[in-house]
Coordinates of C-alpha atoms in Angstrom, one line a residue:
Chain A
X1 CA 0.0 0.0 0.0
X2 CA 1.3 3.5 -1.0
X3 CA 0.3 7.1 -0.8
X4 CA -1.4 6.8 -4.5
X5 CA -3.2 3.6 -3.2
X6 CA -4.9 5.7 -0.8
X7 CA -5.6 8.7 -3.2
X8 CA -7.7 5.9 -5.7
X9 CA -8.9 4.3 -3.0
X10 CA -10.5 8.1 -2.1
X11 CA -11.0 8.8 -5.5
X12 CA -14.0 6.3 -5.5
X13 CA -15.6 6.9 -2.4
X14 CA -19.3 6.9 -2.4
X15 CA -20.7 10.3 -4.4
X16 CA -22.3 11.6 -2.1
X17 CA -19.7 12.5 0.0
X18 CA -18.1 14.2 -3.3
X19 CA -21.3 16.0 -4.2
X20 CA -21.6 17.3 -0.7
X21 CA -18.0 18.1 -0.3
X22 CA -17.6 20.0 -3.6
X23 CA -16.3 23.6 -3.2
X24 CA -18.8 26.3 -4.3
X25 CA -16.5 27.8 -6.3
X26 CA -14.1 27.1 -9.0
X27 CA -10.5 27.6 -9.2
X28 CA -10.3 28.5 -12.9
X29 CA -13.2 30.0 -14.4
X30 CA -15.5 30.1 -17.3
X31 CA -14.8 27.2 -20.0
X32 CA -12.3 27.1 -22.4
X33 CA -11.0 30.1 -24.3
X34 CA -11.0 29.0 -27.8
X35 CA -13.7 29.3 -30.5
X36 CA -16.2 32.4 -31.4
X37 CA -19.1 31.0 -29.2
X38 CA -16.9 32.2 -26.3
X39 CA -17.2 35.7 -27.0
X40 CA -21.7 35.9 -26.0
X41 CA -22.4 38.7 -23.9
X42 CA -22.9 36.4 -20.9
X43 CA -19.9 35.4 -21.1
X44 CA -17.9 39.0 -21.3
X45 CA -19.7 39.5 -18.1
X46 CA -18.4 36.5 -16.3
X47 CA -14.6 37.4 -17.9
X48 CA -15.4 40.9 -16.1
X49 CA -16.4 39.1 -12.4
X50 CA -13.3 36.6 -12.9
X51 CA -10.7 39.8 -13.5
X52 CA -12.3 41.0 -11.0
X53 CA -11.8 38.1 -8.4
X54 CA -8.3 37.9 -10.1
X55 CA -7.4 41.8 -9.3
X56 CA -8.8 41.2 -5.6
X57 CA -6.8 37.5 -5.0
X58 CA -3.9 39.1 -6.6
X59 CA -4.3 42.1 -4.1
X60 CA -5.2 40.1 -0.9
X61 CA -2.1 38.0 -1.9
X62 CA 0.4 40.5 -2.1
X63 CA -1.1 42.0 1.5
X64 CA 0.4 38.6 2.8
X65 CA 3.9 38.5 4.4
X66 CA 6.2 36.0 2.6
X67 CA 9.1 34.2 4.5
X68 CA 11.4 32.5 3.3
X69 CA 12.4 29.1 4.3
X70 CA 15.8 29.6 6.6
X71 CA 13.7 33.0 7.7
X72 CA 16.9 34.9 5.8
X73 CA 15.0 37.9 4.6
X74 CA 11.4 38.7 4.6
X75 CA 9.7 40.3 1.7
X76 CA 6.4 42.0 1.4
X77 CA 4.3 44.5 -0.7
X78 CA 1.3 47.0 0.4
X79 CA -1.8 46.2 -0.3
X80 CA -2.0 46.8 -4.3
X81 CA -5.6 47.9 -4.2
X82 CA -6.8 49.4 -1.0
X83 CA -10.9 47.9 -2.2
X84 CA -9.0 44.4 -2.3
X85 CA -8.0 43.3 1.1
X86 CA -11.2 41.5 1.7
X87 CA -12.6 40.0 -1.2
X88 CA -15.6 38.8 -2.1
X89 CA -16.4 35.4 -4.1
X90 CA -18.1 36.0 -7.1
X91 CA -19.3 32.9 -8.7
X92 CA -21.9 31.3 -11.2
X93 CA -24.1 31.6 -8.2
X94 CA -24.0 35.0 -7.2
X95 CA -26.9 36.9 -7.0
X96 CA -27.0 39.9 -9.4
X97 CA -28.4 42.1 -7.2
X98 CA -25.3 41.3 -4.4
X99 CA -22.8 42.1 -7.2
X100 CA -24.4 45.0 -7.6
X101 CA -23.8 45.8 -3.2
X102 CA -20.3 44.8 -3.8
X103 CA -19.9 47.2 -6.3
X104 CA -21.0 50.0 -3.7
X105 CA -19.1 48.5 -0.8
X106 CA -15.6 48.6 -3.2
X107 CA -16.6 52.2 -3.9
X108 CA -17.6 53.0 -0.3
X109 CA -13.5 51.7 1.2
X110 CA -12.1 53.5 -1.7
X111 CA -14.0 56.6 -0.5
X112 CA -12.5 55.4 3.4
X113 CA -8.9 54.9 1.9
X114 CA -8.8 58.2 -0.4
X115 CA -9.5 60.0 2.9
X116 CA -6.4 58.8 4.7
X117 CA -4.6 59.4 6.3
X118 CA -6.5 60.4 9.3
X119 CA -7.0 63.6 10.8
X120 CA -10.1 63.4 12.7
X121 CA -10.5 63.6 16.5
X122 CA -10.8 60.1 17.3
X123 CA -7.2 59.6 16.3
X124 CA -5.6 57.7 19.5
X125 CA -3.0 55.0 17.5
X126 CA 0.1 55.8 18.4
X127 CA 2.7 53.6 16.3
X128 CA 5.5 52.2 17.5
X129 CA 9.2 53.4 16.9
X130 CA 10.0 53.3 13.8
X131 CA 12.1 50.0 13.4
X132 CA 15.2 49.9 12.1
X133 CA 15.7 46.8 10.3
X134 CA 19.0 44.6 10.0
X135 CA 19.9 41.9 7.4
X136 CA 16.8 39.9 9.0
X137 CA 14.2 42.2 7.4
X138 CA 14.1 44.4 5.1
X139 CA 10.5 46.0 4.9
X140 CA 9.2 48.4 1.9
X141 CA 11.3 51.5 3.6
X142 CA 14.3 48.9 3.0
X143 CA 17.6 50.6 3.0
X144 CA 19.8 50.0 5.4
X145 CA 19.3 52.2 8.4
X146 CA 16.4 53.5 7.7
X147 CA 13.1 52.9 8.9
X148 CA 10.8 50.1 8.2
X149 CA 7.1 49.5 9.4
X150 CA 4.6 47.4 8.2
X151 CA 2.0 49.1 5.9
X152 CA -1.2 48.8 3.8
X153 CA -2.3 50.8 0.7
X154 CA 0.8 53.1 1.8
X155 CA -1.2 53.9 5.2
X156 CA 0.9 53.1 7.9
X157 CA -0.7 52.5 11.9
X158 CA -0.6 56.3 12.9
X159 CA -3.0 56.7 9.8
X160 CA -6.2 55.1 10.7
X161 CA -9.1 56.5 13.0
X162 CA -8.7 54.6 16.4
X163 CA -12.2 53.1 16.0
X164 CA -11.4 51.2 12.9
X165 CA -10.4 47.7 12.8
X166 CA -11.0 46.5 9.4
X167 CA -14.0 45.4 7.2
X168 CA -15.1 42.6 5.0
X169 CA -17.9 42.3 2.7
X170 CA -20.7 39.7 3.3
X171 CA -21.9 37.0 1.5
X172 CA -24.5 39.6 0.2
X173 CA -21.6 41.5 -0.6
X174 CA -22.9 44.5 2.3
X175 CA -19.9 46.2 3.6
X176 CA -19.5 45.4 7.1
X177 CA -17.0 47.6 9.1
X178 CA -15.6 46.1 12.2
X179 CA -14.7 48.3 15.2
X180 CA -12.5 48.4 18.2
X181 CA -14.6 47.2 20.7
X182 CA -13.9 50.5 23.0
X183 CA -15.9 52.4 20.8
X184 CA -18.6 50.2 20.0
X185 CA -22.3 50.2 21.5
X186 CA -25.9 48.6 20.4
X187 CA -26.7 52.0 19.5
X188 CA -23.8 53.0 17.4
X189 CA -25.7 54.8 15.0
X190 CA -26.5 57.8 17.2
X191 CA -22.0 58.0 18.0
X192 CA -20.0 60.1 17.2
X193 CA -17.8 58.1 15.5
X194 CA -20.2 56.3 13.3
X195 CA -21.3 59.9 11.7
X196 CA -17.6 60.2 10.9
X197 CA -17.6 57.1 9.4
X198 CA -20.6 57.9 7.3
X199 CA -18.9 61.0 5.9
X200 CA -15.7 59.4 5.1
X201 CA -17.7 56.0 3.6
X202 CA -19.9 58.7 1.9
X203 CA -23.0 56.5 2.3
X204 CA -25.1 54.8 5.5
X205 CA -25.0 51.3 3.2
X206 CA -22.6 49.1 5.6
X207 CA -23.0 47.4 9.3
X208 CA -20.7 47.2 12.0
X209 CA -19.7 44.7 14.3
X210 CA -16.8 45.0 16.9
X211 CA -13.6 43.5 17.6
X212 CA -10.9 43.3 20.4
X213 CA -8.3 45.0 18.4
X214 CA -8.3 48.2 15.9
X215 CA -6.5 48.3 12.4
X216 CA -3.5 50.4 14.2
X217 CA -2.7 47.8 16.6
X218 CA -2.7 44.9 13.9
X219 CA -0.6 47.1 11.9
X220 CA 1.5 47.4 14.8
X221 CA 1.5 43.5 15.5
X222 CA 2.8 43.3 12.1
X223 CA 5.6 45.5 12.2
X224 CA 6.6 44.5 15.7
X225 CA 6.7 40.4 14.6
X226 CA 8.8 41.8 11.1
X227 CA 11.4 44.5 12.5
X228 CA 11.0 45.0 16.2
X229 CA 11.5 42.8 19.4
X230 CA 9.9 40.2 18.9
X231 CA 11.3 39.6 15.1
X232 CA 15.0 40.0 17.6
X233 CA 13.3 37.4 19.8
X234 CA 12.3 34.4 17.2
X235 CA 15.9 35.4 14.9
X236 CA 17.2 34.5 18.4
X237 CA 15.2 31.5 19.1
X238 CA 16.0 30.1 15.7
X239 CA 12.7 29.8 14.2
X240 CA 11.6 29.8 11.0
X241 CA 8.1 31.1 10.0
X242 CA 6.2 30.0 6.8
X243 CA 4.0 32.9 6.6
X244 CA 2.7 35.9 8.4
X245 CA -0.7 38.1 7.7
X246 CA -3.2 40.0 9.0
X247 CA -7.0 38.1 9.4
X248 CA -9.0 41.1 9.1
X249 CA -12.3 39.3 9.6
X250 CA -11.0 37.2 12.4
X251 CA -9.3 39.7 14.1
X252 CA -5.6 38.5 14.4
X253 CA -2.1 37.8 13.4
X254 CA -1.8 34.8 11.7
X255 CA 1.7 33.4 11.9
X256 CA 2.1 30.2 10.1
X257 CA 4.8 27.9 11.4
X258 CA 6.1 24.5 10.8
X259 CA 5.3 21.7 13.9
X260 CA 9.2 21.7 14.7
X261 CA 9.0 25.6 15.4
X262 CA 5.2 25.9 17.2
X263 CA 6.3 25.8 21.0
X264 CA 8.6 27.9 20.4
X265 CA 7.3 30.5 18.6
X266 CA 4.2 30.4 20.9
X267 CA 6.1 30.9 23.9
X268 CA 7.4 34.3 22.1
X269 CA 4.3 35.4 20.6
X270 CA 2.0 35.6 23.8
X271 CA -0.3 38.3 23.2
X272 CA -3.7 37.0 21.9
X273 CA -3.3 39.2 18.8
X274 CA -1.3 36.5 17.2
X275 CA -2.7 33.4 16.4
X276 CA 0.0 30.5 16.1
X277 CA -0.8 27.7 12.9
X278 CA 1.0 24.7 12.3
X279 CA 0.3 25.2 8.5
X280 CA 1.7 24.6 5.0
X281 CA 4.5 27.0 3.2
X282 CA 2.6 28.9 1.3
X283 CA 3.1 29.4 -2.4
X284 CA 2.3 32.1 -4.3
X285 CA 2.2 31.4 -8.4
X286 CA 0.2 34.5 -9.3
Chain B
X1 CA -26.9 25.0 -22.0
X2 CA -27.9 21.4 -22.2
X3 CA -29.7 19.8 -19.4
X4 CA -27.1 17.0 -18.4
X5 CA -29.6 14.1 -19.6
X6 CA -29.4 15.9 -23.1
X7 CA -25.5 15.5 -23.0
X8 CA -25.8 12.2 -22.2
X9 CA -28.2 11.5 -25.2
X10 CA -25.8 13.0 -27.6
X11 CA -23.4 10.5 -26.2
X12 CA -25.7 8.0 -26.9
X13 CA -26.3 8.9 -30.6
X14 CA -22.4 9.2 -30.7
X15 CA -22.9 13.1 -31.6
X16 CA -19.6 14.8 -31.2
X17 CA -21.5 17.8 -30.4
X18 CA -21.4 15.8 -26.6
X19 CA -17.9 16.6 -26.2
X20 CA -18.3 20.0 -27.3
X21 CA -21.4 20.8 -24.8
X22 CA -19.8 18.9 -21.8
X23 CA -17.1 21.0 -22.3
X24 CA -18.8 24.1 -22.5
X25 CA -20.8 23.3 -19.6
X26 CA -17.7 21.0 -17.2
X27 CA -14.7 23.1 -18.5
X28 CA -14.0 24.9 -15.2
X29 CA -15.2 22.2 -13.0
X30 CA -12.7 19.7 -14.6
X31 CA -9.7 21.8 -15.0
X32 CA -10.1 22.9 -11.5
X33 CA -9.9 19.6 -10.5
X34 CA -6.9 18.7 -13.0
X35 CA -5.2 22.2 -12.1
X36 CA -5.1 21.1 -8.2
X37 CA -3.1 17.7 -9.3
X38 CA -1.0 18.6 -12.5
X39 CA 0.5 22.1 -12.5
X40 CA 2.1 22.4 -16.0
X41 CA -0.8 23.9 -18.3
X42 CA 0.0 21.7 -21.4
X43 CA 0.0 18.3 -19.0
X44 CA -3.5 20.0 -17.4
X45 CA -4.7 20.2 -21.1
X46 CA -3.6 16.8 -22.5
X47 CA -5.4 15.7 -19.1
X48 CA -8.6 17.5 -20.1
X49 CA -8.6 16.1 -23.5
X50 CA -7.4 12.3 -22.4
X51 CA -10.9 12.7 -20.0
X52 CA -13.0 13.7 -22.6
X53 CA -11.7 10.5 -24.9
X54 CA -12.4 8.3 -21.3
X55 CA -15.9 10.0 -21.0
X56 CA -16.3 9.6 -25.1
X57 CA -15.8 6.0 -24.7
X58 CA -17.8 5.1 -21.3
X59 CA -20.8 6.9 -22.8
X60 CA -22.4 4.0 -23.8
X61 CA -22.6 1.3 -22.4
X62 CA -22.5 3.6 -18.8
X63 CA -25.3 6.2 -18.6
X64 CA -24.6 8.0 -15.4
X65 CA -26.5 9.5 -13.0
X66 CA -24.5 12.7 -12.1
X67 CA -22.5 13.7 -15.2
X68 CA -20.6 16.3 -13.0
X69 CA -19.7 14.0 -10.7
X70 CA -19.2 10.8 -12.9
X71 CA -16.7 13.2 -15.1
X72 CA -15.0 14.8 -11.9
X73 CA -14.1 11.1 -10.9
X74 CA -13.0 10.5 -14.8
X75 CA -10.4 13.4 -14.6
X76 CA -9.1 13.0 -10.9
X77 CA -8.4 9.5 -12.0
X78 CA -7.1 10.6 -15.1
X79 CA -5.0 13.4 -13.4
X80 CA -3.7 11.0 -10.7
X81 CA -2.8 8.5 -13.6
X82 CA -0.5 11.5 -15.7
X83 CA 0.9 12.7 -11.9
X84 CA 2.5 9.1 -11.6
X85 CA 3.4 9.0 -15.1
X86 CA 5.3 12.3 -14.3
X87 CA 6.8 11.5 -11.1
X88 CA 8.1 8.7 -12.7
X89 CA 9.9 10.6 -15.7
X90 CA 10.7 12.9 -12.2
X91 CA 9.1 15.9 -13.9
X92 CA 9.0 17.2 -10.5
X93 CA 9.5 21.0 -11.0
X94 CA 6.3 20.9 -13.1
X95 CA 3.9 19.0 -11.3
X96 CA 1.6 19.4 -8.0
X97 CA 3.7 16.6 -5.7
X98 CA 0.6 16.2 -3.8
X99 CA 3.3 17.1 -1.0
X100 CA 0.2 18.0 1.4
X101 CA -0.5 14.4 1.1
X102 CA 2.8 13.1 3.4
X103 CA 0.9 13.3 7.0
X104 CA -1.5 10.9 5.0
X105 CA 1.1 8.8 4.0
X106 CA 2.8 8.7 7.5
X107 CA 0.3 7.9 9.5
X108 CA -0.6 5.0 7.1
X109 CA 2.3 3.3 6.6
X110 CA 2.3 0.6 8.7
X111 CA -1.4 -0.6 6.6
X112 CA -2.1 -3.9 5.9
X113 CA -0.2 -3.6 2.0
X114 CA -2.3 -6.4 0.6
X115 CA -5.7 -5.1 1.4
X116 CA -8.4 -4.7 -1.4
X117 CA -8.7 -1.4 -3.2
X118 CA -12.5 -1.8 -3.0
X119 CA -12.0 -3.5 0.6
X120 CA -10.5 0.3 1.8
X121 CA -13.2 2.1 -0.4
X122 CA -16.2 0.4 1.5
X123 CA -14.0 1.1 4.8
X124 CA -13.9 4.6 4.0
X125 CA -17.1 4.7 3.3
X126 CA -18.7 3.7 6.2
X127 CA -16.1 6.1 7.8
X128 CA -17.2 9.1 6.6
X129 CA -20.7 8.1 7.1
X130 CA -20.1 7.7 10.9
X131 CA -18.9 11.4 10.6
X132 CA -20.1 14.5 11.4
X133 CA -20.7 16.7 8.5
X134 CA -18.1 19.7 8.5
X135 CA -15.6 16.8 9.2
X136 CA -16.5 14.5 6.3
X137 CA -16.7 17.8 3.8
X138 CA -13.0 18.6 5.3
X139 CA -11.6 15.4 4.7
X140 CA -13.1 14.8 0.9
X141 CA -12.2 18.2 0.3
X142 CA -9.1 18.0 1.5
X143 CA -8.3 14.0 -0.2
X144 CA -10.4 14.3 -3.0
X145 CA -10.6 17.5 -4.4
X146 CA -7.0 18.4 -3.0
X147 CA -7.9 21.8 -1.3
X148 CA -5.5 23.4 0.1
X149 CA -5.9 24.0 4.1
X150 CA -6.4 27.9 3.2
X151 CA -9.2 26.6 0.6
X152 CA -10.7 24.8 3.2
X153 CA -10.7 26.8 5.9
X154 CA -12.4 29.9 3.5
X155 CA -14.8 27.3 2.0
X156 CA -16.2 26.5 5.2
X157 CA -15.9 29.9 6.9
X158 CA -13.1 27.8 9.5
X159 CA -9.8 28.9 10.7
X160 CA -7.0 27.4 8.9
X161 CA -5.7 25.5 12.5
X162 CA -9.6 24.0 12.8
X163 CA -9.1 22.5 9.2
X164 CA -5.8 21.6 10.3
X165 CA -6.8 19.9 13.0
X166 CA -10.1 18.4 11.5
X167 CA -8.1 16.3 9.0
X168 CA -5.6 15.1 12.0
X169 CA -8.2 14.3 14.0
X170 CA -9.9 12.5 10.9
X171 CA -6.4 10.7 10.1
X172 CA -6.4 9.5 13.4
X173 CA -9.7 7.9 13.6
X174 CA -9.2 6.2 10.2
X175 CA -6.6 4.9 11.5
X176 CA -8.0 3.4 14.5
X177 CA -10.6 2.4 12.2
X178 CA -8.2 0.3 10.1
X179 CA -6.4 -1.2 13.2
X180 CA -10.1 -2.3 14.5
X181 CA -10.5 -4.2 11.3
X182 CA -7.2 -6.0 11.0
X183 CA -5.6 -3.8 8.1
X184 CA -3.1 -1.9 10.3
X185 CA -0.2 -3.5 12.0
X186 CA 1.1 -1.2 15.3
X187 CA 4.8 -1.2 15.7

């Protein structure tokens, strides 16, 4: 018996199981790309929603931290489209009418992002030092000596209201925006803040929810687990990390680690803010 | 679009127009599943077309119940056959090594090596039935349709470690499974 036994042996397991397990979504999409058929209006459409899942993957996949294996220099990009950090699937399925809600979500964060960074009065993040990375990282302000901190979109920590904590679009493609718990009440829509938040979203079409910590101090988390102590702390420990990125929806750090490496990184990265995974190298082929 | 059962008629009255609706209508489905197991594009597409000869050829005598499914199974098989092939010709740089699959292959090592194919399948089977539901999606997700954890986990709104530790979890009862019915030698 051999690993490929195994897979056949899977690969004819009772269909149910397979109809129920199968992923409502595709990995590639549309049909083929050859012959004039292709080309029906319908079609153009769906091209449209796939470069549109495509621009959003690409963005959300560039917003996530790449190690290297031997942890010998990190490498990261912003954000490449401040709409893109949490995307929303857009399949055969999707209702018309919650493409069309997307649509004003994306153009409600844009409206968010174009009017950072922050100068209203609830602006209480305070980012750390600026880091001042060695040969171990090497952030987007990457020269030597100078400083680095982790950003998105080009916003750094210090440029987000202190009420913010992220956002994510729901599976009606509403624009929910999640914020530091502090701040947030039942009644939100009668604070202070949220009226802010209308003017800067330029519409009352989104939610909002709550969460333990805002957008600054994940920001922070990053920058700190990339160039500041605690990147000195696992160099020192000898670890090597797979992958590192924010969960915006989920409300954490998640640092990616194989099993050899997972007490040891945990015992460094105490704070709640990170979440410790045994997982897989990632690899990007985008 | 053709209703499946109209596909399978123009298999049926050997109308090559079959091939070209189940492609129009399976295209994504299939390559998605190819694309998870062969990562070179022109291996993914010879494995397309070497499906669409099996499916071509099937159709009769088989009518099946659940084209989608009955040509999903065609082209995992089909993929899984090429990804030997490959590995064999050590092609390695341009395939999927189904790497993820090693804590499969760890934990099952000791197995009983003369056991039935179809003896496993109906153990498997009656596995995953036993199973609660998000479990049982994990695992065929995860071993059938070779998701990756991250795939999982956003499929079925989970963190990463649940999926993670879903399919150990899983692994391990299988395995006790197997050492219940005699196919598993302990050290």
């Amino acid at each position: 018996m051999n690993n490929y036994n195994f897979i056949e042996a899977i690969g004819d397991i009772d269909d149910r199981f397979i109809a129920e397990a199968e992923p409502h979504y595709s990995l590639t999409a549309g049909k083929r790309t050859c012959g004039k058929a292709f080309l029906t209006t319908k079609n153009i459409i769906r091209l449209a929603l796939a470069a549109c899942i495509v621009g959003a993957v690409i963005g959300f996949t560039l917003w996530v931290i790449r190690i290297n294996r031997g942890y010998n220099f990190v490498s990261f990009s912003d954000n490449a489209g401040k709409s893109s950090e949490n995307y929303y699937r857009l399949d055969e399925n999707t209702d018309p009418e919650a493409t069309k809600r997307y649509q004003k979500s994306l153009s409600m964060i844009n409206n968010f992002y174009d009017k950072l960074p922050y100068k209203g009065n609830f602006k209480e993040a305070v980012a750390l030092d600026r880091y001042y990375p060695d040969s171990y990282g090497n952030g987007e302000s990457s020269e030597s000596g100078s400083p680095a901190f982790y950003s998105v979109g080009g916003f750094s920590a210090n440029d987000f209201p202190g009420y913010y904590a992220g956002h994510y679009f729901d599976a009606e493609g509403k624009l929910v925006i999640i914020i530091k718990a502090d701040y947030y009440t039942d009644n939100y829509i009668i604070s202070d803040w949220y009226r802010e938040l209308q003017e800067m979203l330029e519409s009352d079409k989104f939610t909002c929810t709550f969460a333990k910590y805002n957008y600054s101090e994940l920001l922070n988390g990053m920058s700190d687990i990339l160039f500041g102590n605690l990147s000195v702390e696992l160099k020192n420990a000898g670890v090597e990390l797979w992958s590192v990125g924010i969960s915006t929806g989920e409300n954490y750090i998640g640092v990616y680690v194989s099993a050899e490496f997972e007490k040891r990184v945990k015992k460094i990265l105490k704070s709640d803010l990170y979440l410790v995974n045994v997982g897989e190298k990632m690899e990007f082929t985008w | 679009m053709l209703e499946d059962s109209e596909i399978i008629e123009l298999y049926w009255e050997r109308s090559e127009n079959a091939i070209k609706e189940t492609q129009n209508k399976y295209f994504g489905y299939a390559y998605s599943i190819i694309a998870r197991i062969i990562a070179n594009k022109e291996d993914a597409e010879e494995c397309f077309d070497d499906s669409m000869l099996k499916l071509w050829n099937s159709i009769p005598p088989t009518r099946p119940q659940n084209l989608r499914l009955y040509l999903g199974k065609i082209v995992r098989n089909t993929a899984i056959d090429r990804l030997k092939n490959l590995t064999g010709k050590k092609r390695t740089a341009e395939i999927i090594s189904l790497s993820e699959m090693e804590n499969f292959e760890d934990d099952f090592q000791n197995i009983d090596k003369d056991i039935d194919k179809w003896t496993l399948v109906e153990i498997i089977n009656s596995f995953l039935q036993e199973q609660k539901k998000l479990h049982r999606i994990v695992f065929v997700q995860k071993y059938w349709y070779f998701l990756s954890v991250n795939q999982i986990s956003e499929a079925n709104n989970i963190s990463s470690s649940k999926a993670l530790s879903i399919l150990h979890r899983m692994r391990k009862k299988l395995k006790e499974r197997l050492v219940r019915e005699g196919y598993y030698f302990d050290e």
